[in-house]
Amino acid sequence: MLSAKSLFQEILDNDESFRLFCSIAASGESQGGWENARIAALVPESARDLAPKITRHGADEDKHGRIFNALLKKRGLRPVPVPPETDYTMLLEKSGIGLAHDKLKGDEPLTVADIVTYLAHSRVTEQRASEQMDLLRKHFADHPDIGRAVRMISHDEDNHLAYCHEELLRLARAGHGRAIQATLRSCALAEIRVYRDVSLAVMDHMGRVLGWSRARAGVLAAGIHAVYAWERLAGWRRMVSLEMPERRDALGGPATGAPEFA
């Protein structure tokens, strides 16, 4: 039976597919850590209270990257280069979503509009991350090798999503509501397209590593296209709604370490 659990179990059981999975995940998390660190450094004076939370966000992402690399090391594996077509973070930037890296590499302070863009982009991508980790937690929370990592990362991603909701609502009350909704919508529609393309690319690479038949690869590709069709029709709306989270001030303290992994 083809299910999310059986699919990931197959990836987990094979060293080469597991190495590719962790390498892609570690690269994306590390890139997110760099982006948040640069945004924290460039926050405008009018939003300086956000800087510690953005720093915490980036520290969490860095921690996740270390965790995925530590999982590789635990199995005696080394990271592999990430195929460009599977690089979710960079493909989002190329689609014009989020803050351009050229801007983040400079010294010019960001504007409040830039902060709106950053938070809207994060709200959309953290929705995806939270859902993916929730799925892994559902099936692998008690796994002897990856269970602890899955639980820790899932908890962090839920915190990141709560933080985005709370800060965007605060900015909406300050008069940025229309800009927030417009940015959220454009981010969500771009993200679901990039996610589809990356998912197809990742499954193509995994299929070659694991020797999937053309029929099985076709079924998985059809499933990815079906998810995209649903998201394009209505599913994207879950990424643009805002509500006050149960977890308030989710990034208000220092980042937690992961000495058991890193």
JSON list of N, CA and C in Angstrom, two decimals, residues 140-185:
[
{"chain": "A", "resi": 140, "resn": "PHE", "atom": "N", "xyz": [6.30, 9.08, 13.04]},
{"chain": "A", "resi": 140, "resn": "PHE", "atom": "CA", "xyz": [7.66, 8.72, 13.46]},
{"chain": "A", "resi": 140, "resn": "PHE", "atom": "C", "xyz": [8.10, 9.36, 14.77]},
{"chain": "A", "resi": 141, "resn": "ALA", "atom": "N", "xyz": [7.17, 9.86, 15.56]},
{"chain": "A", "resi": 141, "resn": "ALA", "atom": "CA", "xyz": [7.53, 10.51, 16.83]},
{"chain": "A", "resi": 141, "resn": "ALA", "atom": "C", "xyz": [8.27, 9.57, 17.77]},
{"chain": "A", "resi": 142, "resn": "ASP", "atom": "N", "xyz": [7.99, 8.26, 17.68]},
{"chain": "A", "resi": 142, "resn": "ASP", "atom": "CA", "xyz": [8.61, 7.30, 18.57]},
{"chain": "A", "resi": 142, "resn": "ASP", "atom": "C", "xyz": [9.71, 6.49, 17.89]},
{"chain": "A", "resi": 143, "resn": "HIS", "atom": "N", "xyz": [10.11, 6.90, 16.70]},
{"chain": "A", "resi": 143, "resn": "HIS", "atom": "CA", "xyz": [11.15, 6.17, 15.98]},
{"chain": "A", "resi": 143, "resn": "HIS", "atom": "C", "xyz": [12.47, 6.28, 16.74]},
{"chain": "A", "resi": 144, "resn": "PRO", "atom": "N", "xyz": [13.19, 5.18, 16.92]},
{"chain": "A", "resi": 144, "resn": "PRO", "atom": "CA", "xyz": [14.42, 5.23, 17.74]},
{"chain": "A", "resi": 144, "resn": "PRO", "atom": "C", "xyz": [15.53, 6.11, 17.17]},
{"chain": "A", "resi": 145, "resn": "ASP", "atom": "N", "xyz": [15.57, 6.29, 15.87]},
{"chain": "A", "resi": 145, "resn": "ASP", "atom": "CA", "xyz": [16.64, 7.08, 15.26]},
{"chain": "A", "resi": 145, "resn": "ASP", "atom": "C", "xyz": [16.28, 8.53, 15.02]},
{"chain": "A", "resi": 146, "resn": "ILE", "atom": "N", "xyz": [15.07, 8.80, 14.56]},
{"chain": "A", "resi": 146, "resn": "ILE", "atom": "CA", "xyz": [14.71, 10.17, 14.18]},
{"chain": "A", "resi": 146, "resn": "ILE", "atom": "C", "xyz": [13.60, 10.77, 15.02]},
{"chain": "A", "resi": 147, "resn": "GLY", "atom": "N", "xyz": [13.03, 9.99, 15.94]},
{"chain": "A", "resi": 147, "resn": "GLY", "atom": "CA", "xyz": [11.86, 10.46, 16.68]},
{"chain": "A", "resi": 147, "resn": "GLY", "atom": "C", "xyz": [12.11, 11.75, 17.45]},
{"chain": "A", "resi": 148, "resn": "ARG", "atom": "N", "xyz": [13.22, 11.81, 18.18]},
{"chain": "A", "resi": 148, "resn": "ARG", "atom": "CA", "xyz": [13.50, 13.00, 18.99]},
{"chain": "A", "resi": 148, "resn": "ARG", "atom": "C", "xyz": [13.70, 14.22, 18.10]},
{"chain": "A", "resi": 149, "resn": "ALA", "atom": "N", "xyz": [14.39, 14.05, 16.99]},
{"chain": "A", "resi": 149, "resn": "ALA", "atom": "CA", "xyz": [14.60, 15.16, 16.06]},
{"chain": "A", "resi": 149, "resn": "ALA", "atom": "C", "xyz": [13.28, 15.64, 15.48]},
{"chain": "A", "resi": 150, "resn": "VAL", "atom": "N", "xyz": [12.42, 14.72, 15.11]},
{"chain": "A", "resi": 150, "resn": "VAL", "atom": "CA", "xyz": [11.12, 15.07, 14.53]},
{"chain": "A", "resi": 150, "resn": "VAL", "atom": "C", "xyz": [10.29, 15.86, 15.53]},
{"chain": "A", "resi": 151, "resn": "ARG", "atom": "N", "xyz": [10.27, 15.41, 16.78]},
{"chain": "A", "resi": 151, "resn": "ARG", "atom": "CA", "xyz": [9.47, 16.10, 17.79]},
{"chain": "A", "resi": 151, "resn": "ARG", "atom": "C", "xyz": [10.00, 17.51, 18.04]},
{"chain": "A", "resi": 152, "resn": "MET", "atom": "N", "xyz": [11.31, 17.66, 18.13]},
{"chain": "A", "resi": 152, "resn": "MET", "atom": "CA", "xyz": [11.90, 18.97, 18.40]},
{"chain": "A", "resi": 152, "resn": "MET", "atom": "C", "xyz": [11.65, 19.95, 17.26]},
{"chain": "A", "resi": 153, "resn": "ILE", "atom": "N", "xyz": [11.90, 19.50, 16.04]},
{"chain": "A", "resi": 153, "resn": "ILE", "atom": "CA", "xyz": [11.72, 20.39, 14.89]},
{"chain": "A", "resi": 153, "resn": "ILE", "atom": "C", "xyz": [10.25, 20.74, 14.72]},
{"chain": "A", "resi": 154, "resn": "SER", "atom": "N", "xyz": [9.36, 19.78, 14.90]},
{"chain": "A", "resi": 154, "resn": "SER", "atom": "CA", "xyz": [7.93, 20.04, 14.78]},
{"chain": "A", "resi": 154, "resn": "SER", "atom": "C", "xyz": [7.48, 21.09, 15.78]},
{"chain": "A", "resi": 155, "resn": "HIS", "atom": "N", "xyz": [7.94, 20.98, 17.01]},
{"chain": "A", "resi": 155, "resn": "HIS", "atom": "CA", "xyz": [7.60, 21.97, 18.04]},
{"chain": "A", "resi": 155, "resn": "HIS", "atom": "C", "xyz": [8.06, 23.36, 17.62]},
{"chain": "A", "resi": 156, "resn": "ASP", "atom": "N", "xyz": [9.28, 23.45, 17.11]},
{"chain": "A", "resi": 156, "resn": "ASP", "atom": "CA", "xyz": [9.81, 24.74, 16.69]},
{"chain": "A", "resi": 156, "resn": "ASP", "atom": "C", "xyz": [9.01, 25.33, 15.53]},
{"chain": "A", "resi": 157, "resn": "GLU", "atom": "N", "xyz": [8.66, 24.48, 14.56]},
{"chain": "A", "resi": 157, "resn": "GLU", "atom": "CA", "xyz": [7.91, 24.99, 13.40]},
{"chain": "A", "resi": 157, "resn": "GLU", "atom": "C", "xyz": [6.54, 25.51, 13.82]},
{"chain": "A", "resi": 158, "resn": "ASP", "atom": "N", "xyz": [5.92, 24.85, 14.78]},
{"chain": "A", "resi": 158, "resn": "ASP", "atom": "CA", "xyz": [4.64, 25.35, 15.29]},
{"chain": "A", "resi": 158, "resn": "ASP", "atom": "C", "xyz": [4.82, 26.71, 15.97]},
{"chain": "A", "resi": 159, "resn": "ASN", "atom": "N", "xyz": [5.94, 26.87, 16.68]},
{"chain": "A", "resi": 159, "resn": "ASN", "atom": "CA", "xyz": [6.24, 28.17, 17.29]},
{"chain": "A", "resi": 159, "resn": "ASN", "atom": "C", "xyz": [6.43, 29.24, 16.23]},
{"chain": "A", "resi": 160, "resn": "HIS", "atom": "N", "xyz": [7.14, 28.91, 15.18]},
{"chain": "A", "resi": 160, "resn": "HIS", "atom": "CA", "xyz": [7.38, 29.89, 14.11]},
{"chain": "A", "resi": 160, "resn": "HIS", "atom": "C", "xyz": [6.07, 30.34, 13.47]},
{"chain": "A", "resi": 161, "resn": "LEU", "atom": "N", "xyz": [5.19, 29.39, 13.24]},
{"chain": "A", "resi": 161, "resn": "LEU", "atom": "CA", "xyz": [3.91, 29.72, 12.63]},
{"chain": "A", "resi": 161, "resn": "LEU", "atom": "C", "xyz": [3.08, 30.62, 13.56]},
{"chain": "A", "resi": 162, "resn": "ALA", "atom": "N", "xyz": [3.07, 30.29, 14.84]},
{"chain": "A", "resi": 162, "resn": "ALA", "atom": "CA", "xyz": [2.33, 31.11, 15.81]},
{"chain": "A", "resi": 162, "resn": "ALA", "atom": "C", "xyz": [2.88, 32.53, 15.85]},
{"chain": "A", "resi": 163, "resn": "TYR", "atom": "N", "xyz": [4.18, 32.65, 15.84]},
{"chain": "A", "resi": 163, "resn": "TYR", "atom": "CA", "xyz": [4.85, 33.97, 15.84]},
{"chain": "A", "resi": 163, "resn": "TYR", "atom": "C", "xyz": [4.44, 34.80, 14.63]},
{"chain": "A", "resi": 164, "resn": "CYS", "atom": "N", "xyz": [4.39, 34.17, 13.45]},
{"chain": "A", "resi": 164, "resn": "CYS", "atom": "CA", "xyz": [4.00, 34.90, 12.24]},
{"chain": "A", "resi": 164, "resn": "CYS", "atom": "C", "xyz": [2.57, 35.41, 12.33]},
{"chain": "A", "resi": 165, "resn": "HIS", "atom": "N", "xyz": [1.67, 34.55, 12.81]},
{"chain": "A", "resi": 165, "resn": "HIS", "atom": "CA", "xyz": [0.28, 34.99, 12.98]},
{"chain": "A", "resi": 165, "resn": "HIS", "atom": "C", "xyz": [0.20, 36.20, 13.91]},
{"chain": "A", "resi": 166, "resn": "GLU", "atom": "N", "xyz": [0.84, 36.10, 15.05]},
{"chain": "A", "resi": 166, "resn": "GLU", "atom": "CA", "xyz": [0.73, 37.15, 16.05]},
{"chain": "A", "resi": 166, "resn": "GLU", "atom": "C", "xyz": [1.31, 38.47, 15.55]},
{"chain": "A", "resi": 167, "resn": "GLU", "atom": "N", "xyz": [2.48, 38.42, 14.91]},
{"chain": "A", "resi": 167, "resn": "GLU", "atom": "CA", "xyz": [3.11, 39.66, 14.46]},
{"chain": "A", "resi": 167, "resn": "GLU", "atom": "C", "xyz": [2.39, 40.26, 13.27]},
{"chain": "A", "resi": 168, "resn": "LEU", "atom": "N", "xyz": [1.87, 39.46, 12.38]},
{"chain": "A", "resi": 168, "resn": "LEU", "atom": "CA", "xyz": [1.10, 40.00, 11.25]},
{"chain": "A", "resi": 168, "resn": "LEU", "atom": "C", "xyz": [-0.20, 40.64, 11.73]},
{"chain": "A", "resi": 169, "resn": "LEU", "atom": "N", "xyz": [-0.85, 40.06, 12.72]},
{"chain": "A", "resi": 169, "resn": "LEU", "atom": "CA", "xyz": [-2.05, 40.66, 13.27]},
{"chain": "A", "resi": 169, "resn": "LEU", "atom": "C", "xyz": [-1.73, 42.00, 13.94]},
{"chain": "A", "resi": 170, "resn": "ARG", "atom": "N", "xyz": [-0.59, 42.07, 14.60]},
{"chain": "A", "resi": 170, "resn": "ARG", "atom": "CA", "xyz": [-0.18, 43.33, 15.21]},
{"chain": "A", "resi": 170, "resn": "ARG", "atom": "C", "xyz": [0.05, 44.40, 14.15]},
{"chain": "A", "resi": 171, "resn": "LEU", "atom": "N", "xyz": [0.69, 44.02, 13.05]},
{"chain": "A", "resi": 171, "resn": "LEU", "atom": "CA", "xyz": [0.92, 44.97, 11.96]},
{"chain": "A", "resi": 171, "resn": "LEU", "atom": "C", "xyz": [-0.39, 45.34, 11.26]},
{"chain": "A", "resi": 172, "resn": "ALA", "atom": "N", "xyz": [-1.30, 44.40, 11.18]},
{"chain": "A", "resi": 172, "resn": "ALA", "atom": "CA", "xyz": [-2.61, 44.71, 10.58]},
{"chain": "A", "resi": 172, "resn": "ALA", "atom": "C", "xyz": [-3.34, 45.76, 11.41]},
{"chain": "A", "resi": 173, "resn": "ARG", "atom": "N", "xyz": [-3.27, 45.62, 12.73]},
{"chain": "A", "resi": 173, "resn": "ARG", "atom": "CA", "xyz": [-3.91, 46.63, 13.60]},
{"chain": "A", "resi": 173, "resn": "ARG", "atom": "C", "xyz": [-3.25, 47.99, 13.46]},
{"chain": "A", "resi": 174, "resn": "ALA", "atom": "N", "xyz": [-1.99, 47.98, 13.05]},
{"chain": "A", "resi": 174, "resn": "ALA", "atom": "CA", "xyz": [-1.26, 49.24, 12.88]},
{"chain": "A", "resi": 174, "resn": "ALA", "atom": "C", "xyz": [-1.52, 49.87, 11.51]},
{"chain": "A", "resi": 175, "resn": "GLY", "atom": "N", "xyz": [-2.40, 49.25, 10.70]},
{"chain": "A", "resi": 175, "resn": "GLY", "atom": "CA", "xyz": [-2.77, 49.86, 9.44]},
{"chain": "A", "resi": 175, "resn": "GLY", "atom": "C", "xyz": [-2.21, 49.22, 8.19]},
{"chain": "A", "resi": 176, "resn": "HIS", "atom": "N", "xyz": [-1.61, 48.04, 8.32]},
{"chain": "A", "resi": 176, "resn": "HIS", "atom": "CA", "xyz": [-0.98, 47.40, 7.17]},
{"chain": "A", "resi": 176, "resn": "HIS", "atom": "C", "xyz": [-1.79, 46.21, 6.65]},
{"chain": "A", "resi": 177, "resn": "GLY", "atom": "N", "xyz": [-3.07, 46.16, 7.01]},
{"chain": "A", "resi": 177, "resn": "GLY", "atom": "CA", "xyz": [-3.90, 45.01, 6.67]},
{"chain": "A", "resi": 177, "resn": "GLY", "atom": "C", "xyz": [-3.98, 44.69, 5.20]},
{"chain": "A", "resi": 178, "resn": "ARG", "atom": "N", "xyz": [-4.22, 45.71, 4.35]},
{"chain": "A", "resi": 178, "resn": "ARG", "atom": "CA", "xyz": [-4.35, 45.46, 2.91]},
{"chain": "A", "resi": 178, "resn": "ARG", "atom": "C", "xyz": [-3.05, 44.93, 2.31]},
{"chain": "A", "resi": 179, "resn": "ALA", "atom": "N", "xyz": [-1.94, 45.54, 2.70]},
{"chain": "A", "resi": 179, "resn": "ALA", "atom": "CA", "xyz": [-0.65, 45.09, 2.19]},
{"chain": "A", "resi": 179, "resn": "ALA", "atom": "C", "xyz": [-0.36, 43.66, 2.63]},
{"chain": "A", "resi": 180, "resn": "ILE", "atom": "N", "xyz": [-0.73, 43.33, 3.85]},
{"chain": "A", "resi": 180, "resn": "ILE", "atom": "CA", "xyz": [-0.50, 41.98, 4.36]},
{"chain": "A", "resi": 180, "resn": "ILE", "atom": "C", "xyz": [-1.30, 40.96, 3.56]},
{"chain": "A", "resi": 181, "resn": "GLN", "atom": "N", "xyz": [-2.59, 41.24, 3.34]},
{"chain": "A", "resi": 181, "resn": "GLN", "atom": "CA", "xyz": [-3.42, 40.28, 2.62]},
{"chain": "A", "resi": 181, "resn": "GLN", "atom": "C", "xyz": [-2.96, 40.10, 1.17]},
{"chain": "A", "resi": 182, "resn": "ALA", "atom": "N", "xyz": [-2.59, 41.20, 0.52]},
{"chain": "A", "resi": 182, "resn": "ALA", "atom": "CA", "xyz": [-2.11, 41.10, -0.87]},
{"chain": "A", "resi": 182, "resn": "ALA", "atom": "C", "xyz": [-0.82, 40.30, -0.94]},
{"chain": "A", "resi": 183, "resn": "THR", "atom": "N", "xyz": [0.08, 40.55, 0.01]},
{"chain": "A", "resi": 183, "resn": "THR", "atom": "CA", "xyz": [1.36, 39.85, 0.01]},
{"chain": "A", "resi": 183, "resn": "THR", "atom": "C", "xyz": [1.18, 38.38, 0.35]},
{"chain": "A", "resi": 184, "resn": "LEU", "atom": "N", "xyz": [0.32, 38.08, 1.30]},
{"chain": "A", "resi": 184, "resn": "LEU", "atom": "CA", "xyz": [0.05, 36.69, 1.65]},
{"chain": "A", "resi": 184, "resn": "LEU", "atom": "C", "xyz": [-0.49, 35.92, 0.45]},
{"chain": "A", "resi": 185, "resn": "ARG", "atom": "N", "xyz": [-1.41, 36.52, -0.28]},
{"chain": "A", "resi": 185, "resn": "ARG", "atom": "CA", "xyz": [-2.01, 35.83, -1.42]},
{"chain": "A", "resi": 185, "resn": "ARG", "atom": "C", "xyz": [-0.97, 35.53, -2.50]}
]
